[in-house]
Amino acid sequence: MANEVAMASESLAEQIEAIKARCEAAGIKHEAAQPHVPAGAPPPIEQLSSRVGIKLKIPTARDLTPLLVVTDWHAEMALSSQFEKYRLLRDVVGIWSQQQRVIECEIDILSVSGFIDKRLIRKIASALGSHQSNDHSAIDPKAEVEQVKLFIGDVSVCVDSASTELAFLNQETRKYIALNRGRSSESWRRLVNRVVSIRIENVNVSSHDEAMSILEKVSNSVFFGVDLALDLPIGLRRRIAKSPLGRDAGAERKIKIGSRISQYYDDEPMSLYWYGRSASHLPLLAFLAFYQVLEYYFPRYSLAAATKRAKQILRDPRFDSTSDTDIAKLLRRTQGLSAGRPSELAQLQAAISECLSPEDVLDFLSPHGERLGFYTDKDKAWKKVADAPVSPQSTDLLADVARRIYRIRCRIVHTKGEEQEVELLLPFSREAQSLTHDIALVEFVATKVLIASSSPSSGNGSEAAKGESSA
């Protein structure tokens, strides 16, 4: 066994040197790397020979993405491809090459999580009326796999097995290969052959943003036709954000809820709340679901705020109930607008003011350094989504929170809003992916409103069946 490991290690070392030479010739940054093995755990069999490796730094838009080569099959993939001629696409599992005149991205089924079934290629080919045998795969030259091939002038568009370059350069694809190799010991070549991509060839492209623009436009045309023909919603495979949306990831919660149920919550807003919690990787949907929890209570808290204002005015000894001027003043103060019902922003502010205190918001911001930094850093990252600051130093913090939540809501549904025209916030945009802290904010507010709006339990459980009628 020791001799086999030594021979494999020597072979891998030679492969690493070959990869390093290609990186240096292409100007790709790299450094030495070792595979991570948890303390006390035996390394995987494939890593016994992999005590040395290399970390590549692949150009990705304006950044560099680290890529480890620490196993035999990593090295084989690298040396079987032209990886040094490609760059990564930032927001999708894809690559592009100015030199090769190629843009390629994995395809995903939008209604089901996971990889698209390779057998669907034949259905797609039939629906679009175009199929050819595989003529570009570097994975298995003997394979004769049907592919969809379309043309836009001199540019060709293929839906086919992923290239070795795509599989090697993208961590998401490599995880799929590693997982299935562990289960079945299948060849990485055979596993890559199951991954399906859209590949645009013979295309002039000189920048990351240009590559993304071409890919989006072409894939939308192809995938829309497939969906209409087959009722099959497919799309580009998007990269998932590193941290989940909403609450602090990995934070240990030492909260005791007790052995008795003391409160009941309204069914409809709770359904919206759970919908928001389940949409962890759909940021716009999650934000809107939590916003709708707040919206459900607008009538209740708008009326409460109006009642409070009316009492203040009526208790003023100077108020004259026979004066038209005083009556008009009363109406303006209680309606929020001089000519009709309260505005949506006014209703949101009323709900937040009735259910939260400024101290609640400060408690939400303070313990979380990254969250507080998002709203207070000098680079103003918060401004990219909505020009509405939330600062601990604000003299009207609750109004600031309401204004920010409302402006983001307007961008998602693309309405004019109370104060200004807004630009549509698109589902797969960088802005949408940066909503993490704002989703945490609106979820926090929704949680506080649900708690403030709950009804006490009598202890016998009979009122639970009565629904809202008992509230």
Coordinates of C-alpha atoms in Angstrom, one line a residue, residues 137-317:
S137 CA -16.6 16.7 -26.7
A138 CA -13.1 16.1 -25.2
I139 CA -14.7 13.8 -22.6
D140 CA -15.2 10.6 -24.5
P141 CA -14.4 10.6 -28.3
K142 CA -16.3 7.3 -28.8
A143 CA -19.6 8.7 -27.4
E144 CA -22.3 9.5 -29.9
V145 CA -24.6 11.7 -27.9
E146 CA -27.4 13.6 -29.6
Q147 CA -27.2 17.4 -29.3
V148 CA -29.3 20.4 -30.2
K149 CA -27.5 22.6 -32.6
L150 CA -29.0 26.0 -33.8
F151 CA -27.5 28.8 -35.8
I152 CA -27.7 32.6 -35.6
G153 CA -25.8 33.7 -38.6
D154 CA -22.2 32.3 -38.2
V155 CA -22.7 31.7 -34.5
S156 CA -23.8 28.2 -33.4
V157 CA -25.7 27.3 -30.3
C158 CA -25.4 23.8 -28.9
V159 CA -27.3 22.1 -26.1
D160 CA -25.1 19.1 -25.2
S161 CA -22.8 17.5 -22.7
A162 CA -20.7 19.9 -20.8
S163 CA -17.1 20.5 -21.9
T164 CA -14.2 19.4 -19.7
E165 CA -13.2 23.0 -19.3
L166 CA -16.7 23.9 -17.8
A167 CA -16.6 20.9 -15.5
F168 CA -13.1 21.5 -14.2
L169 CA -13.3 25.3 -13.6
N170 CA -16.7 25.3 -11.7
Q171 CA -16.8 24.2 -8.1
E172 CA -20.5 23.3 -8.4
T173 CA -19.9 20.7 -11.1
R174 CA -16.8 19.3 -9.3
K175 CA -18.9 18.8 -6.2
Y176 CA -21.5 16.8 -8.2
I177 CA -18.7 14.7 -9.7
A178 CA -17.0 14.1 -6.3
L179 CA -20.3 13.1 -4.6
N180 CA -21.2 10.6 -7.3
R181 CA -17.7 9.2 -7.6
G182 CA -18.0 8.5 -3.8
R183 CA -21.3 6.7 -4.3
S184 CA -20.5 4.7 -7.4
S185 CA -16.8 5.0 -8.2
E186 CA -17.7 6.1 -11.7
S187 CA -15.2 7.7 -14.0
W188 CA -15.2 11.5 -13.9
R189 CA -15.4 11.4 -17.7
R190 CA -18.7 9.5 -17.6
L191 CA -20.1 11.8 -14.9
V192 CA -19.2 15.0 -16.8
N193 CA -21.0 13.5 -19.8
R194 CA -24.2 13.6 -17.8
V195 CA -24.0 17.3 -17.2
V196 CA -25.8 19.4 -19.8
S197 CA -24.8 22.9 -21.0
I198 CA -25.7 25.5 -23.5
R199 CA -22.6 26.4 -25.6
I200 CA -22.3 29.4 -27.9
E201 CA -19.5 29.0 -30.4
N202 CA -17.8 31.2 -33.0
V203 CA -18.9 34.3 -31.2
N204 CA -16.8 37.5 -30.8
V205 CA -16.6 38.4 -27.1
S206 CA -14.1 40.6 -25.3
S207 CA -15.4 41.1 -21.8
H208 CA -17.2 39.4 -19.0
D209 CA -20.2 41.7 -19.1
E210 CA -20.5 41.2 -22.9
A211 CA -20.3 37.5 -22.5
M212 CA -23.1 37.5 -19.9
S213 CA -25.3 39.8 -22.1
I214 CA -24.9 37.5 -25.1
L215 CA -25.5 34.4 -23.0
E216 CA -28.7 35.8 -21.4
K217 CA -30.1 36.9 -24.7
V218 CA -29.4 33.7 -26.7
S219 CA -30.4 31.4 -23.8
N220 CA -33.7 33.2 -23.3
S221 CA -34.6 32.7 -26.9
V222 CA -33.7 29.0 -26.9
F223 CA -35.2 28.2 -23.4
F224 CA -38.5 30.1 -24.1
G225 CA -39.1 28.0 -27.2
V226 CA -38.4 24.8 -25.2
D227 CA -40.8 25.8 -22.5
L228 CA -43.6 26.6 -25.0
A229 CA -43.0 23.3 -26.8
L230 CA -42.4 20.9 -23.9
D231 CA -43.8 22.7 -20.9
L232 CA -40.3 22.4 -19.5
P233 CA -38.9 25.5 -17.7
I234 CA -35.1 25.4 -18.0
G235 CA -32.6 28.1 -17.4
L236 CA -29.0 29.0 -16.7
R237 CA -27.7 27.4 -13.6
R238 CA -27.1 30.2 -11.1
R239 CA -24.5 30.3 -8.4
I240 CA -26.0 30.1 -4.9
A241 CA -24.9 32.7 -2.4
K242 CA -22.4 31.5 0.1
S243 CA -24.6 32.4 3.1
P244 CA -28.3 31.7 3.4
L245 CA -30.7 34.6 3.5
G246 CA -32.3 35.8 6.7
R247 CA -31.0 35.0 10.1
D248 CA -27.4 34.6 11.2
A249 CA -25.8 31.5 9.7
G250 CA -24.4 29.1 12.3
A251 CA -25.3 31.2 15.3
E252 CA -26.0 29.1 18.4
R253 CA -29.5 30.0 19.7
K254 CA -30.0 29.5 23.5
I255 CA -33.7 30.3 23.6
K256 CA -36.2 28.5 25.7
I257 CA -39.8 28.6 24.5
G258 CA -41.3 26.9 27.5
S259 CA -43.5 23.9 27.8
R260 CA -46.9 25.8 27.4
I261 CA -48.4 27.4 24.3
S262 CA -49.2 30.9 25.5
Q263 CA -50.0 32.7 22.2
Y264 CA -51.9 32.0 18.9
Y265 CA -51.0 33.6 15.6
D266 CA -53.3 34.5 12.6
D267 CA -53.4 31.8 10.0
E268 CA -53.0 33.9 6.8
P269 CA -49.9 36.0 7.8
M270 CA -48.3 32.8 9.3
S271 CA -48.8 31.1 5.9
L272 CA -47.0 34.1 4.3
Y273 CA -44.3 33.9 6.9
W274 CA -43.6 30.2 6.3
Y275 CA -43.5 30.9 2.6
G276 CA -40.8 33.6 3.1
R277 CA -38.8 31.2 5.3
S278 CA -39.0 28.5 2.6
A279 CA -37.8 30.8 -0.1
S280 CA -34.2 30.9 1.2
H281 CA -32.6 31.1 -2.3
L282 CA -35.3 33.3 -3.9
P283 CA -34.5 36.7 -2.5
L284 CA -37.2 38.7 -4.1
L285 CA -39.9 36.1 -3.3
A286 CA -38.7 36.0 0.3
F287 CA -38.7 39.7 0.7
L288 CA -42.2 40.1 -0.7
A289 CA -43.6 37.3 1.5
F290 CA -42.4 39.0 4.6
Y291 CA -43.7 42.3 3.4
Q292 CA -47.1 40.8 2.8
V293 CA -47.1 39.7 6.5
L294 CA -46.8 43.4 7.3
E295 CA -49.4 44.3 4.7
Y296 CA -51.9 42.0 6.3
Y297 CA -52.0 44.1 9.4
F298 CA -52.1 47.5 7.7
P299 CA -55.8 48.1 8.4
R300 CA -55.5 47.2 12.1
Y301 CA -52.6 49.4 12.8
S302 CA -53.6 52.3 10.6
L303 CA -56.9 52.4 12.5
A304 CA -55.0 52.2 15.8
A305 CA -52.7 55.1 14.8
A306 CA -55.7 57.1 13.5
T307 CA -57.6 56.5 16.7
K308 CA -54.6 57.6 18.8
R309 CA -54.3 60.8 16.8
A310 CA -58.0 61.5 17.0
K311 CA -58.0 61.1 20.8
Q312 CA -55.1 63.6 21.1
I313 CA -57.0 66.2 19.0
L314 CA -60.3 65.6 20.8
R315 CA -58.7 66.0 24.2
D316 CA -57.4 69.4 23.3
P317 CA -59.7 72.0 25.0

